[in-house]
Amino acid sequence: MRALLADAARTLVPPKGDRHGPLPPLMLVLTVVTGLVDAVSYLGLGRVFVANMTGNVVFLGFALAGAAGLSASASVVSLAAFLAGALTGGRFGVRFATHRGRLLASAMAVQAVLFAGALGATLAGHEPVGSAVRYTLIVLLGLAMGLQNAVARRLGLPDLTTTVLTGTLTGLAADSGPAGGATPRPARRILSVLAMFLGALVGTLLLKVGLSLVLGVALALLVAGSLALWRLSVPEAGWATRP
């Protein structure tokens, strides 16, 4: 237990000189954002995902088979937006290949702009959202989450993918002591799961007030994270350039 708490503390407050610096806690922030966005898209936009593409592919299959309450067009639009965002994230990865701090800070700044657009569309269209606003939100949020996923993949921090937990949960069980494993980074994996859970829980509760409130909280997290990372990404920060 003591080792687990120490591992969690190192993830949340990395010691000076840590090879990943402030990246792990900021990736957890993005995982919370994913939980918030999943609440918005699935509960607020009608059973469609903008972050979880596995779910979208399955929903598309269900919809094409005639399952009630699902929209094939919404799933296709979300998939297309996500792929466009991932393409943009790949370009960001090439541009900032030598500076991880600037890469993540820039990506979060672009995400903030996309979330601001989604918030503006929601406020302008009023709630509950109509078809035009719904698809606008799916596109903007899909772009943001595709970008996030591509950048997280480029950064390559173990167990901090920000949008997918299947591998994290598998590793938590398969690498555990009872399975005969060495239990590497159990606290980081647990924190990642809890961050997604927290985002989904808070997002669902805030949706009772309004979709715009959830988007506003996610936007605030992205702006704060981006500003903090720009400030920390000084030239002499070894973690920012170390692969």
mmCIF file of C-alpha atoms in Angstrom:
data_model
loop_
_atom_site.group_PDB
_atom_site.id
_atom_site.type_symbol
_atom_site.label_atom_id
_atom_site.label_comp_id
_atom_site.label_asym_id
_atom_site.label_seq_id
_atom_site.Cartn_x
_atom_site.Cartn_y
_atom_site.Cartn_z
ATOM 1 C CA MET A 1 0.000 0.000 0.000
ATOM 2 C CA ARG A 2 2.822 2.387 0.847
ATOM 3 C CA ALA A 3 4.465 1.708 -2.514
ATOM 4 C CA LEU A 4 1.134 2.272 -4.257
ATOM 5 C CA LEU A 5 0.674 5.650 -2.560
ATOM 6 C CA ALA A 6 4.232 6.647 -3.397
ATOM 7 C CA ASP A 7 3.656 5.724 -7.049
ATOM 8 C CA ALA A 8 0.457 7.779 -7.089
ATOM 9 C CA ALA A 9 2.239 10.759 -5.530
ATOM 10 C CA ARG A 10 4.982 10.615 -8.165
ATOM 11 C CA THR A 11 2.348 10.596 -10.901
ATOM 12 C CA LEU A 12 0.380 13.545 -9.509
ATOM 13 C CA VAL A 13 3.390 15.572 -8.314
ATOM 14 C CA PRO A 14 6.466 14.416 -10.264
ATOM 15 C CA PRO A 15 9.759 15.021 -8.451
ATOM 16 C CA LYS A 16 12.207 17.527 -9.891
ATOM 17 C CA GLY A 17 14.188 15.951 -12.694
ATOM 18 C CA ASP A 18 11.522 13.330 -13.455
ATOM 19 C CA ARG A 19 11.867 12.152 -17.062
ATOM 20 C CA HIS A 20 8.249 13.015 -17.832
ATOM 21 C CA GLY A 21 7.942 16.162 -15.709
ATOM 22 C CA PRO A 22 4.361 17.511 -15.529
ATOM 23 C CA LEU A 23 3.121 15.400 -18.454
ATOM 24 C CA PRO A 24 1.528 12.549 -16.389
ATOM 25 C CA PRO A 25 -0.781 14.777 -14.288
ATOM 26 C CA LEU A 26 -1.786 16.734 -17.401
ATOM 27 C CA MET A 27 -2.592 13.495 -19.190
ATOM 28 C CA LEU A 28 -4.842 12.625 -16.257
ATOM 29 C CA VAL A 29 -6.552 15.992 -16.736
ATOM 30 C CA LEU A 30 -7.183 15.042 -20.367
ATOM 31 C CA THR A 31 -8.584 11.705 -19.196
ATOM 32 C CA VAL A 32 -11.065 13.607 -17.005
ATOM 33 C CA VAL A 33 -11.961 15.701 -20.067
ATOM 34 C CA THR A 34 -12.643 12.480 -21.974
ATOM 35 C CA GLY A 35 -15.080 11.360 -19.278
ATOM 36 C CA LEU A 36 -16.840 14.727 -19.469
ATOM 37 C CA VAL A 37 -17.028 14.523 -23.262
ATOM 38 C CA ASP A 38 -18.368 10.972 -23.215
ATOM 39 C CA ALA A 39 -21.168 12.144 -20.928
ATOM 40 C CA VAL A 40 -21.947 15.000 -23.331
ATOM 41 C CA SER A 41 -21.905 12.876 -26.476
ATOM 42 C CA TYR A 42 -23.635 9.714 -25.255
ATOM 43 C CA LEU A 43 -26.187 11.269 -22.907
ATOM 44 C CA GLY A 44 -26.571 14.726 -24.411
ATOM 45 C CA LEU A 45 -26.215 14.093 -28.149
ATOM 46 C CA GLY A 46 -28.095 10.843 -28.505
ATOM 47 C CA ARG A 47 -26.040 7.678 -28.017
ATOM 48 C CA VAL A 48 -22.973 8.540 -30.041
ATOM 49 C CA PHE A 49 -19.343 8.660 -28.933
ATOM 50 C CA VAL A 50 -16.812 11.288 -29.983
ATOM 51 C CA ALA A 51 -13.871 9.849 -28.009
ATOM 52 C CA ASN A 52 -14.481 6.093 -27.950
ATOM 53 C CA MET A 53 -14.296 4.948 -31.549
ATOM 54 C CA THR A 54 -14.659 1.283 -30.633
ATOM 55 C CA GLY A 55 -18.114 2.116 -29.309
ATOM 56 C CA ASN A 56 -18.907 4.134 -32.422
ATOM 57 C CA VAL A 57 -18.001 1.302 -34.783
ATOM 58 C CA VAL A 58 -20.215 -1.047 -32.768
ATOM 59 C CA PHE A 59 -23.046 1.518 -32.725
ATOM 60 C CA LEU A 60 -22.717 1.902 -36.495
ATOM 61 C CA GLY A 61 -23.139 -1.834 -36.923
ATOM 62 C CA PHE A 62 -26.148 -1.838 -34.604
ATOM 63 C CA ALA A 63 -27.722 1.125 -36.425
ATOM 64 C CA LEU A 64 -27.255 -0.407 -39.870
ATOM 65 C CA ALA A 65 -28.888 -3.584 -38.571
ATOM 66 C CA GLY A 66 -31.941 -1.559 -37.581
ATOM 67 C CA ALA A 67 -31.449 -1.176 -33.821
ATOM 68 C CA ALA A 68 -33.726 1.499 -32.393
ATOM 69 C CA GLY A 69 -32.401 4.720 -30.904
ATOM 70 C CA LEU A 70 -29.117 4.769 -32.821
ATOM 71 C CA SER A 71 -28.057 6.951 -35.748
ATOM 72 C CA ALA A 72 -25.734 5.602 -38.423
ATOM 73 C CA SER A 73 -25.150 9.117 -39.772
ATOM 74 C CA ALA A 74 -24.097 10.424 -36.338
ATOM 75 C CA SER A 75 -21.609 7.563 -35.937
ATOM 76 C CA VAL A 76 -20.170 8.129 -39.425
ATOM 77 C CA VAL A 77 -19.815 11.883 -38.856
ATOM 78 C CA SER A 78 -18.133 11.264 -35.509
ATOM 79 C CA LEU A 79 -15.720 8.747 -37.035
ATOM 80 C CA ALA A 80 -14.824 11.134 -39.856
ATOM 81 C CA ALA A 81 -14.276 14.061 -37.468
ATOM 82 C CA PHE A 82 -12.154 11.912 -35.161
ATOM 83 C CA LEU A 83 -9.972 10.750 -38.046
ATOM 84 C CA ALA A 84 -9.530 14.340 -39.242
ATOM 85 C CA GLY A 85 -8.519 15.343 -35.726
ATOM 86 C CA ALA A 86 -6.100 12.427 -35.499
ATOM 87 C CA LEU A 87 -4.565 13.477 -38.821
ATOM 88 C CA THR A 88 -4.057 16.976 -37.434
ATOM 89 C CA GLY A 89 -2.554 15.483 -34.287
ATOM 90 C CA GLY A 90 -0.124 13.516 -36.418
ATOM 91 C CA ARG A 91 0.973 16.726 -38.125
ATOM 92 C CA PHE A 92 1.432 18.354 -34.722
ATOM 93 C CA GLY A 93 3.588 15.415 -33.701
ATOM 94 C CA VAL A 94 5.872 15.973 -36.681
ATOM 95 C CA ARG A 95 6.080 19.727 -36.143
ATOM 96 C CA PHE A 96 6.881 19.482 -32.437
ATOM 97 C CA ALA A 97 8.765 16.185 -32.588
ATOM 98 C CA THR A 98 11.641 17.511 -30.497
ATOM 99 C CA HIS A 99 9.597 19.278 -27.822
ATOM 100 C CA ARG A 100 6.968 17.257 -25.972
ATOM 101 C CA GLY A 101 5.921 20.196 -23.818
ATOM 102 C CA ARG A 102 5.090 22.418 -26.770
ATOM 103 C CA LEU A 103 3.380 19.497 -28.508
ATOM 104 C CA LEU A 104 0.918 18.873 -25.683
ATOM 105 C CA ALA A 105 0.451 22.581 -24.897
ATOM 106 C CA SER A 106 -0.352 23.372 -28.538
ATOM 107 C CA ALA A 107 -2.741 20.448 -28.819
ATOM 108 C CA MET A 108 -4.589 21.481 -25.658
ATOM 109 C CA ALA A 109 -4.823 25.064 -26.943
ATOM 110 C CA VAL A 110 -6.405 23.872 -30.207
ATOM 111 C CA GLN A 111 -8.745 21.626 -28.248
ATOM 112 C CA ALA A 112 -9.749 24.634 -26.150
ATOM 113 C CA VAL A 113 -10.648 26.553 -29.315
ATOM 114 C CA LEU A 114 -12.769 23.636 -30.544
ATOM 115 C CA PHE A 115 -14.499 23.306 -27.177
ATOM 116 C CA ALA A 116 -15.129 27.059 -27.126
ATOM 117 C CA GLY A 117 -16.794 26.687 -30.533
ATOM 118 C CA ALA A 118 -18.916 23.817 -29.196
ATOM 119 C CA LEU A 119 -19.898 25.871 -26.152
ATOM 120 C CA GLY A 120 -20.789 28.849 -28.336
ATOM 121 C CA ALA A 121 -22.921 26.695 -30.627
ATOM 122 C CA THR A 122 -24.748 25.241 -27.627
ATOM 123 C CA LEU A 123 -25.459 28.656 -26.121
ATOM 124 C CA ALA A 124 -26.574 30.056 -29.474
ATOM 125 C CA GLY A 125 -28.830 27.112 -30.253
ATOM 126 C CA HIS A 126 -30.330 26.721 -26.772
ATOM 127 C CA GLU A 127 -31.118 23.386 -25.129
ATOM 128 C CA PRO A 128 -32.161 20.738 -25.868
ATOM 129 C CA VAL A 129 -29.989 20.926 -28.956
ATOM 130 C CA GLY A 130 -31.510 20.616 -32.404
ATOM 131 C CA SER A 131 -30.167 18.527 -35.269
ATOM 132 C CA ALA A 132 -27.884 21.236 -36.692
ATOM 133 C CA VAL A 133 -26.290 22.010 -33.321
ATOM 134 C CA ARG A 134 -26.029 18.305 -32.534
ATOM 135 C CA TYR A 135 -23.957 17.599 -35.630
ATOM 136 C CA THR A 136 -21.893 20.742 -35.086
ATOM 137 C CA LEU A 137 -20.988 19.495 -31.612
ATOM 138 C CA ILE A 138 -20.215 16.002 -32.887
ATOM 139 C CA VAL A 139 -17.812 17.441 -35.479
ATOM 140 C CA LEU A 140 -16.068 19.893 -33.132
ATOM 141 C CA LEU A 141 -15.737 17.440 -30.253
ATOM 142 C CA GLY A 142 -14.737 14.594 -32.576
ATOM 143 C CA LEU A 143 -11.945 16.756 -34.009
ATOM 144 C CA ALA A 144 -10.773 17.646 -30.501
ATOM 145 C CA MET A 145 -10.713 14.051 -29.289
ATOM 146 C CA GLY A 146 -9.016 12.728 -32.417
ATOM 147 C CA LEU A 147 -6.306 15.344 -31.930
ATOM 148 C CA GLN A 148 -5.967 14.403 -28.267
ATOM 149 C CA ASN A 149 -5.699 10.704 -29.028
ATOM 150 C CA ALA A 150 -3.017 11.194 -31.688
ATOM 151 C CA VAL A 151 -0.924 13.459 -29.466
ATOM 152 C CA ALA A 152 -1.225 11.067 -26.512
ATOM 153 C CA ARG A 153 -0.046 8.274 -28.793
ATOM 154 C CA ARG A 154 2.911 10.391 -29.927
ATOM 155 C CA LEU A 155 3.898 11.205 -26.340
ATOM 156 C CA GLY A 156 3.790 7.514 -25.496
ATOM 157 C CA LEU A 157 3.462 7.755 -21.708
ATOM 158 C CA PRO A 158 2.756 4.232 -20.434
ATOM 159 C CA ASP A 159 -0.818 3.628 -19.251
ATOM 160 C CA LEU A 160 -1.916 7.202 -20.001
ATOM 161 C CA THR A 161 -3.736 6.991 -23.325
ATOM 162 C CA THR A 162 -6.463 9.445 -22.085
ATOM 163 C CA THR A 163 -9.289 7.917 -24.151
ATOM 164 C CA VAL A 164 -9.035 4.100 -24.007
ATOM 165 C CA LEU A 165 -8.975 2.036 -20.810
ATOM 166 C CA THR A 166 -9.256 -1.514 -22.123
ATOM 167 C CA GLY A 167 -5.474 -1.978 -22.305
ATOM 168 C CA THR A 168 -5.011 -0.215 -18.970
ATOM 169 C CA LEU A 169 -7.479 -2.490 -17.195
ATOM 170 C CA THR A 170 -6.033 -5.562 -18.917
ATOM 171 C CA GLY A 171 -2.535 -4.627 -17.778
ATOM 172 C CA LEU A 172 -3.751 -3.932 -14.247
ATOM 173 C CA ALA A 173 -5.114 -7.482 -13.995
ATOM 174 C CA ALA A 174 -2.653 -9.396 -16.190
ATOM 175 C CA ASP A 175 0.451 -7.825 -14.616
ATOM 176 C CA SER A 176 -0.785 -8.159 -11.032
ATOM 177 C CA GLY A 177 0.755 -10.335 -8.352
ATOM 178 C CA PRO A 178 -1.996 -12.990 -8.483
ATOM 179 C CA ALA A 179 -1.345 -13.346 -12.234
ATOM 180 C CA GLY A 180 2.375 -13.788 -11.614
ATOM 181 C CA GLY A 181 3.328 -10.345 -12.913
ATOM 182 C CA ALA A 182 5.559 -7.627 -11.527
ATOM 183 C CA THR A 183 2.665 -5.102 -11.169
ATOM 184 C CA PRO A 184 4.423 -2.191 -12.940
ATOM 185 C CA ARG A 185 2.852 1.259 -12.374
ATOM 186 C CA PRO A 186 -0.343 0.017 -10.671
ATOM 187 C CA ALA A 187 -1.074 3.456 -9.188
ATOM 188 C CA ARG A 188 -0.832 5.186 -12.569
ATOM 189 C CA ARG A 189 -3.247 2.689 -14.058
ATOM 190 C CA ILE A 190 -5.671 3.054 -11.180
ATOM 191 C CA LEU A 191 -5.480 6.860 -11.384
ATOM 192 C CA SER A 192 -6.206 6.711 -15.109
ATOM 193 C CA VAL A 193 -9.342 4.636 -14.512
ATOM 194 C CA LEU A 194 -10.444 6.903 -11.669
ATOM 195 C CA ALA A 195 -9.889 10.019 -13.804
ATOM 196 C CA MET A 196 -12.159 8.676 -16.540
ATOM 197 C CA PHE A 197 -14.725 7.618 -13.950
ATOM 198 C CA LEU A 198 -14.609 11.028 -12.284
ATOM 199 C CA GLY A 199 -15.101 12.835 -15.596
ATOM 200 C CA ALA A 200 -18.078 10.646 -16.512
ATOM 201 C CA LEU A 201 -19.630 10.999 -13.055
ATOM 202 C CA VAL A 202 -19.210 14.773 -12.880
ATOM 203 C CA GLY A 203 -20.283 15.178 -16.501
ATOM 204 C CA THR A 204 -23.505 13.252 -15.897
ATOM 205 C CA LEU A 205 -24.306 15.269 -12.774
ATOM 206 C CA LEU A 206 -23.603 18.580 -14.520
ATOM 207 C CA LEU A 207 -25.779 17.567 -17.472
ATOM 208 C CA LYS A 208 -28.743 17.845 -15.127
ATOM 209 C CA VAL A 209 -28.028 21.583 -15.100
ATOM 210 C CA GLY A 210 -27.164 21.877 -18.779
ATOM 211 C CA LEU A 211 -24.914 20.630 -21.541
ATOM 212 C CA SER A 212 -23.185 24.004 -21.741
ATOM 213 C CA LEU A 213 -21.999 23.686 -18.134
ATOM 214 C CA VAL A 214 -20.184 20.417 -18.888
ATOM 215 C CA LEU A 215 -18.535 21.947 -21.941
ATOM 216 C CA GLY A 216 -17.560 24.990 -19.879
ATOM 217 C CA VAL A 217 -15.845 22.849 -17.228
ATOM 218 C CA ALA A 218 -13.965 20.879 -19.903
ATOM 219 C CA LEU A 219 -12.926 24.130 -21.591
ATOM 220 C CA ALA A 220 -11.635 25.544 -18.297
ATOM 221 C CA LEU A 221 -9.527 22.408 -17.708
ATOM 222 C CA LEU A 222 -8.032 22.616 -21.194
ATOM 223 C CA VAL A 223 -7.196 26.326 -20.929
ATOM 224 C CA ALA A 224 -5.646 25.922 -17.481
ATOM 225 C CA GLY A 225 -3.617 22.897 -18.577
ATOM 226 C CA SER A 226 -2.370 24.546 -21.750
ATOM 227 C CA LEU A 227 -1.313 27.747 -19.960
ATOM 228 C CA ALA A 228 0.448 25.803 -17.207
ATOM 229 C CA LEU A 229 2.317 23.669 -19.709
ATOM 230 C CA TRP A 230 3.430 26.646 -21.819
ATOM 231 C CA ARG A 231 4.832 28.217 -18.668
ATOM 232 C CA LEU A 232 6.633 25.038 -17.619
ATOM 233 C CA SER A 233 8.050 24.244 -21.079
ATOM 234 C CA VAL A 234 11.201 26.313 -20.656
ATOM 235 C CA PRO A 235 14.209 25.516 -22.899
ATOM 236 C CA GLU A 236 16.168 23.980 -20.034
ATOM 237 C CA ALA A 237 13.375 21.566 -19.065
ATOM 238 C CA GLY A 238 14.860 18.170 -19.823
ATOM 239 C CA TRP A 239 11.515 16.371 -19.648
ATOM 240 C CA ALA A 240 10.174 18.522 -22.495
ATOM 241 C CA THR A 241 12.694 17.298 -25.031
ATOM 242 C CA ARG A 242 13.515 13.859 -23.661
ATOM 243 C CA PRO A 243 11.728 11.111 -25.646
#
